[in-house]
């Protein structure tokens, strides 16, 4: 009814929780997840997740996307070199993930250490200060220990596409309905969509559950 809000999704392979809140602050994350999480928290680089105590994996597709957009807006040879170096580093990381089961623990750790050194080289690169991607090297340095968790934990991806797929139906519904008209409507929507999307993940019939 003319008042903006934020739609959040917290999900794993079995559960999906929809949350609508007037705030985009870390308090929402704290209320849903608490301050400590036993699993791996996969997210974008938004600061609301930083204080959660957990093993974390930041979405590397977001970095690729940011670099692509920066090249379209303000291309430069320096940025192109950084983009190529990052994509090469990511390809090497994905190759290691694919080969992990065929490697000895020692061989895996040696190659993983090489990726960490490559990450440090990326973090030391200087981009043009007027480039939209200028903060990226510092971001990689700041989250250095949150970029390779997908190598160490089975079932963890290097991106947060799962959450984005969970959010996509909400975007479609919003375009059709223009949102809810009251706090009660928002609460009802959160409950129904949480149950509906959880049923879909668990391959359970939503109508039977209702």
mmCIF file of C-alpha atoms in Angstrom:
data_model
loop_
_atom_site.group_PDB
_atom_site.id
_atom_site.type_symbol
_atom_site.label_atom_id
_atom_site.label_comp_id
_atom_site.label_asym_id
_atom_site.label_seq_id
_atom_site.Cartn_x
_atom_site.Cartn_y
_atom_site.Cartn_z
ATOM 1 C CA UNK A 1 0.000 0.000 0.000
ATOM 2 C CA UNK A 2 2.782 2.400 -0.940
ATOM 3 C CA UNK A 3 5.151 1.371 1.869
ATOM 4 C CA UNK A 4 8.318 -0.361 0.741
ATOM 5 C CA UNK A 5 9.705 -3.453 2.382
ATOM 6 C CA UNK A 6 12.413 -6.048 1.822
ATOM 7 C CA UNK A 7 11.831 -9.687 0.958
ATOM 8 C CA UNK A 8 14.419 -12.097 2.331
ATOM 9 C CA UNK A 9 14.898 -15.786 1.663
ATOM 10 C CA UNK A 10 16.736 -18.186 3.950
ATOM 11 C CA UNK A 11 16.948 -21.661 2.500
ATOM 12 C CA UNK A 12 18.875 -24.879 2.167
ATOM 13 C CA UNK A 13 18.186 -28.061 0.212
ATOM 14 C CA UNK A 14 15.192 -28.976 2.407
ATOM 15 C CA UNK A 15 13.739 -25.758 3.828
ATOM 16 C CA UNK A 16 12.778 -22.343 2.518
ATOM 17 C CA UNK A 17 11.812 -19.431 4.759
ATOM 18 C CA UNK A 18 10.305 -16.240 3.362
ATOM 19 C CA UNK A 19 10.613 -13.098 5.441
ATOM 20 C CA UNK A 20 9.147 -9.674 4.613
ATOM 21 C CA UNK A 21 10.443 -6.824 6.753
ATOM 22 C CA UNK A 22 10.499 -3.024 6.603
ATOM 23 C CA UNK A 23 14.211 -3.245 7.386
ATOM 24 C CA UNK A 24 17.223 -4.433 5.450
ATOM 25 C CA UNK A 25 19.382 -4.416 8.572
ATOM 26 C CA UNK A 26 21.411 -7.183 10.161
ATOM 27 C CA UNK A 27 18.686 -7.536 12.806
ATOM 28 C CA UNK A 28 16.607 -9.537 10.333
ATOM 29 C CA UNK A 29 19.444 -12.008 9.778
ATOM 30 C CA UNK A 30 20.066 -12.204 13.516
ATOM 31 C CA UNK A 31 16.402 -12.932 14.256
ATOM 32 C CA UNK A 32 16.165 -15.706 11.649
ATOM 33 C CA UNK A 33 19.585 -17.350 11.933
ATOM 34 C CA UNK A 34 20.814 -16.270 15.360
ATOM 35 C CA UNK A 35 24.431 -15.291 15.915
ATOM 36 C CA UNK A 36 25.875 -18.761 15.256
ATOM 37 C CA UNK A 37 25.196 -21.192 12.433
ATOM 38 C CA UNK A 38 26.423 -24.778 12.363
ATOM 39 C CA UNK A 39 26.279 -25.128 8.576
ATOM 40 C CA UNK A 40 27.919 -23.147 5.791
ATOM 41 C CA UNK A 41 26.386 -19.730 5.169
ATOM 42 C CA UNK A 42 26.349 -18.968 1.436
ATOM 43 C CA UNK A 43 25.504 -15.360 0.597
ATOM 44 C CA UNK A 44 26.410 -12.330 -1.427
ATOM 45 C CA UNK A 45 28.716 -9.713 0.091
ATOM 46 C CA UNK A 46 25.988 -7.755 1.869
ATOM 47 C CA UNK A 47 27.223 -6.659 5.300
ATOM 48 C CA UNK A 48 24.193 -7.940 7.242
ATOM 49 C CA UNK A 49 25.709 -11.449 7.201
ATOM 50 C CA UNK A 50 29.157 -10.480 8.466
ATOM 51 C CA UNK A 51 28.539 -10.842 12.205
ATOM 52 C CA UNK A 52 27.108 -14.368 11.963
ATOM 53 C CA UNK A 53 29.576 -16.882 13.369
ATOM 54 C CA UNK A 54 29.754 -19.618 10.744
ATOM 55 C CA UNK A 55 31.815 -21.073 7.960
ATOM 56 C CA UNK A 56 30.987 -18.783 5.035
ATOM 57 C CA UNK A 57 31.066 -18.918 1.267
ATOM 58 C CA UNK A 58 30.628 -15.666 -0.614
ATOM 59 C CA UNK A 59 29.071 -15.759 -4.058
ATOM 60 C CA UNK A 60 31.838 -15.645 -6.667
ATOM 61 C CA UNK A 61 29.328 -15.138 -9.477
ATOM 62 C CA UNK A 62 28.647 -11.722 -7.965
ATOM 63 C CA UNK A 63 32.308 -10.824 -8.501
ATOM 64 C CA UNK A 64 32.134 -11.961 -12.128
ATOM 65 C CA UNK A 65 28.940 -9.964 -12.599
ATOM 66 C CA UNK A 66 30.452 -6.848 -11.037
ATOM 67 C CA UNK A 67 33.487 -7.081 -13.305
ATOM 68 C CA UNK A 68 31.333 -7.539 -16.402
ATOM 69 C CA UNK A 69 29.226 -4.497 -15.523
ATOM 70 C CA UNK A 70 32.327 -2.424 -14.765
ATOM 71 C CA UNK A 71 33.846 -3.331 -18.130
ATOM 72 C CA UNK A 72 30.666 -2.232 -19.880
ATOM 73 C CA UNK A 73 30.568 1.097 -18.028
ATOM 74 C CA UNK A 74 34.255 2.017 -17.869
ATOM 75 C CA UNK A 75 36.528 -0.389 -19.783
ATOM 76 C CA UNK A 76 40.276 -0.193 -19.288
ATOM 77 C CA UNK A 77 43.301 -2.431 -19.986
ATOM 78 C CA UNK A 78 43.994 -2.694 -16.238
ATOM 79 C CA UNK A 79 40.452 -3.793 -15.488
ATOM 80 C CA UNK A 80 40.576 -6.274 -18.361
ATOM 81 C CA UNK A 81 43.737 -7.834 -16.925
ATOM 82 C CA UNK A 82 42.104 -8.112 -13.514
ATOM 83 C CA UNK A 83 38.975 -9.641 -15.027
ATOM 84 C CA UNK A 84 41.022 -12.213 -16.960
ATOM 85 C CA UNK A 85 43.115 -13.026 -13.892
ATOM 86 C CA UNK A 86 40.039 -13.508 -11.704
ATOM 87 C CA UNK A 87 38.252 -15.701 -14.238
ATOM 88 C CA UNK A 88 41.394 -17.803 -14.645
ATOM 89 C CA UNK A 89 41.650 -18.161 -10.871
ATOM 90 C CA UNK A 90 37.994 -19.189 -10.620
ATOM 91 C CA UNK A 91 38.360 -21.748 -13.409
ATOM 92 C CA UNK A 92 41.334 -23.266 -11.589
ATOM 93 C CA UNK A 93 39.306 -23.436 -8.364
ATOM 94 C CA UNK A 94 36.395 -25.171 -10.113
ATOM 95 C CA UNK A 95 38.793 -27.640 -11.744
ATOM 96 C CA UNK A 96 40.185 -28.494 -8.318
ATOM 97 C CA UNK A 97 36.667 -29.054 -6.979
ATOM 98 C CA UNK A 98 35.939 -31.445 -9.839
ATOM 99 C CA UNK A 99 39.179 -33.374 -9.311
ATOM 100 C CA UNK A 100 39.153 -33.448 -5.497
ATOM 101 C CA UNK A 101 37.977 -37.046 -5.102
ATOM 102 C CA UNK A 102 40.815 -38.283 -7.322
ATOM 103 C CA UNK A 103 43.547 -36.436 -5.417
ATOM 104 C CA UNK A 104 45.425 -37.328 -2.260
ATOM 105 C CA UNK A 105 44.837 -35.000 0.687
ATOM 106 C CA UNK A 106 48.380 -33.642 0.337
ATOM 107 C CA UNK A 107 47.996 -32.924 -3.392
ATOM 108 C CA UNK A 108 44.677 -31.225 -2.757
ATOM 109 C CA UNK A 109 46.120 -29.007 -0.025
ATOM 110 C CA UNK A 110 49.081 -28.019 -2.201
ATOM 111 C CA UNK A 111 46.795 -26.899 -5.003
ATOM 112 C CA UNK A 112 44.444 -25.172 -2.573
ATOM 113 C CA UNK A 113 47.376 -23.231 -1.132
ATOM 114 C CA UNK A 114 48.240 -22.162 -4.682
ATOM 115 C CA UNK A 115 44.718 -20.776 -5.052
ATOM 116 C CA UNK A 116 45.133 -18.797 -1.835
ATOM 117 C CA UNK A 117 48.351 -17.284 -3.175
ATOM 118 C CA UNK A 118 46.580 -16.440 -6.427
ATOM 119 C CA UNK A 119 43.842 -14.763 -4.412
ATOM 120 C CA UNK A 120 46.452 -12.680 -2.604
ATOM 121 C CA UNK A 121 47.879 -11.558 -5.937
ATOM 122 C CA UNK A 122 44.422 -10.481 -7.078
ATOM 123 C CA UNK A 123 43.907 -8.578 -3.841
ATOM 124 C CA UNK A 124 47.134 -6.634 -4.401
ATOM 125 C CA UNK A 125 46.184 -5.476 -7.886
ATOM 126 C CA UNK A 126 45.245 -1.808 -8.274
ATOM 127 C CA UNK A 127 42.282 -0.839 -10.399
ATOM 128 C CA UNK A 128 41.576 2.659 -11.758
ATOM 129 C CA UNK A 129 40.089 4.687 -8.866
ATOM 130 C CA UNK A 130 37.212 5.862 -11.060
ATOM 131 C CA UNK A 131 36.271 2.295 -12.035
ATOM 132 C CA UNK A 132 33.036 0.869 -10.560
ATOM 133 C CA UNK A 133 35.129 -2.233 -9.758
ATOM 134 C CA UNK A 134 37.784 -0.306 -7.818
ATOM 135 C CA UNK A 135 36.720 -1.763 -4.413
ATOM 136 C CA UNK A 136 36.901 -5.388 -5.612
ATOM 137 C CA UNK A 137 40.553 -6.173 -4.750
ATOM 138 C CA UNK A 138 40.012 -4.897 -1.203
ATOM 139 C CA UNK A 139 36.791 -6.926 -0.981
ATOM 140 C CA UNK A 140 38.637 -10.094 -1.984
ATOM 141 C CA UNK A 141 41.268 -9.379 0.670
ATOM 142 C CA UNK A 142 38.641 -8.713 3.340
ATOM 143 C CA UNK A 143 36.783 -11.959 2.598
ATOM 144 C CA UNK A 144 39.865 -14.026 1.800
ATOM 145 C CA UNK A 145 38.790 -16.862 4.118
ATOM 146 C CA UNK A 146 35.239 -16.939 2.755
ATOM 147 C CA UNK A 147 35.879 -17.605 -0.931
ATOM 148 C CA UNK A 148 37.057 -21.220 -1.031
ATOM 149 C CA UNK A 149 34.761 -22.959 1.469
ATOM 150 C CA UNK A 150 33.052 -24.704 -1.460
ATOM 151 C CA UNK A 151 36.255 -26.710 -1.938
ATOM 152 C CA UNK A 152 36.169 -28.048 1.606
ATOM 153 C CA UNK A 153 32.485 -28.833 2.131
ATOM 154 C CA UNK A 154 30.459 -31.316 0.098
ATOM 155 C CA UNK A 155 27.314 -29.880 -1.428
ATOM 156 C CA UNK A 156 28.367 -26.251 -1.019
ATOM 157 C CA UNK A 157 28.331 -24.191 -4.204
ATOM 158 C CA UNK A 158 30.526 -21.231 -5.122
ATOM 159 C CA UNK A 159 27.451 -19.104 -5.783
ATOM 160 C CA UNK A 160 24.109 -18.266 -4.158
ATOM 161 C CA UNK A 161 21.968 -19.209 -7.143
ATOM 162 C CA UNK A 162 19.833 -21.443 -4.928
ATOM 163 C CA UNK A 163 18.598 -18.450 -2.914
ATOM 164 C CA UNK A 164 18.074 -16.400 -6.058
ATOM 165 C CA UNK A 165 15.940 -19.195 -7.522
ATOM 166 C CA UNK A 166 13.897 -19.153 -4.314
ATOM 167 C CA UNK A 167 13.386 -15.392 -4.634
ATOM 168 C CA UNK A 168 12.422 -15.406 -8.326
ATOM 169 C CA UNK A 169 8.773 -16.506 -7.794
ATOM 170 C CA UNK A 170 8.316 -13.605 -5.383
ATOM 171 C CA UNK A 171 9.487 -11.166 -8.042
ATOM 172 C CA UNK A 172 6.934 -12.576 -10.479
ATOM 173 C CA UNK A 173 4.138 -12.370 -7.904
ATOM 174 C CA UNK A 174 5.096 -8.799 -7.011
ATOM 175 C CA UNK A 175 4.817 -7.708 -10.643
ATOM 176 C CA UNK A 176 1.322 -9.187 -10.824
ATOM 177 C CA UNK A 177 -0.046 -8.169 -7.407
ATOM 178 C CA UNK A 178 2.069 -5.079 -6.551
ATOM 179 C CA UNK A 179 2.657 -6.545 -3.107
ATOM 180 C CA UNK A 180 0.487 -6.956 -0.027
ATOM 181 C CA UNK A 181 -1.847 -4.317 1.407
ATOM 182 C CA UNK A 182 -1.396 -4.834 5.149
ATOM 183 C CA UNK A 183 0.921 -6.327 7.793
ATOM 184 C CA UNK A 184 -1.560 -9.213 8.150
ATOM 185 C CA UNK A 185 -1.395 -9.841 4.401
ATOM 186 C CA UNK A 186 2.411 -9.846 4.515
ATOM 187 C CA UNK A 187 2.422 -12.343 7.383
ATOM 188 C CA UNK A 188 -0.008 -14.639 5.569
ATOM 189 C CA UNK A 189 2.100 -14.423 2.417
ATOM 190 C CA UNK A 190 5.290 -15.277 4.322
ATOM 191 C CA UNK A 191 3.708 -18.373 5.866
ATOM 192 C CA UNK A 192 2.119 -19.670 2.666
ATOM 193 C CA UNK A 193 5.228 -19.140 0.528
ATOM 194 C CA UNK A 194 7.519 -20.667 3.152
ATOM 195 C CA UNK A 195 5.376 -23.815 3.254
ATOM 196 C CA UNK A 196 4.834 -23.901 -0.510
ATOM 197 C CA UNK A 197 8.499 -23.557 -1.428
ATOM 198 C CA UNK A 198 9.561 -26.016 1.277
ATOM 199 C CA UNK A 199 7.082 -28.533 -0.154
ATOM 200 C CA UNK A 200 8.609 -28.034 -3.585
ATOM 201 C CA UNK A 201 12.122 -28.641 -2.253
ATOM 202 C CA UNK A 202 10.961 -31.777 -0.457
ATOM 203 C CA UNK A 203 8.842 -32.912 -3.436
ATOM 204 C CA UNK A 204 5.749 -32.901 -1.208
ATOM 205 C CA UNK A 205 2.269 -31.968 -2.412
ATOM 206 C CA UNK A 206 1.409 -28.517 -1.074
ATOM 207 C CA UNK A 207 -2.352 -29.082 -1.359
ATOM 208 C CA UNK A 208 -2.140 -32.256 0.711
ATOM 209 C CA UNK A 209 -0.168 -30.403 3.379
ATOM 210 C CA UNK A 210 -2.800 -27.649 3.487
#
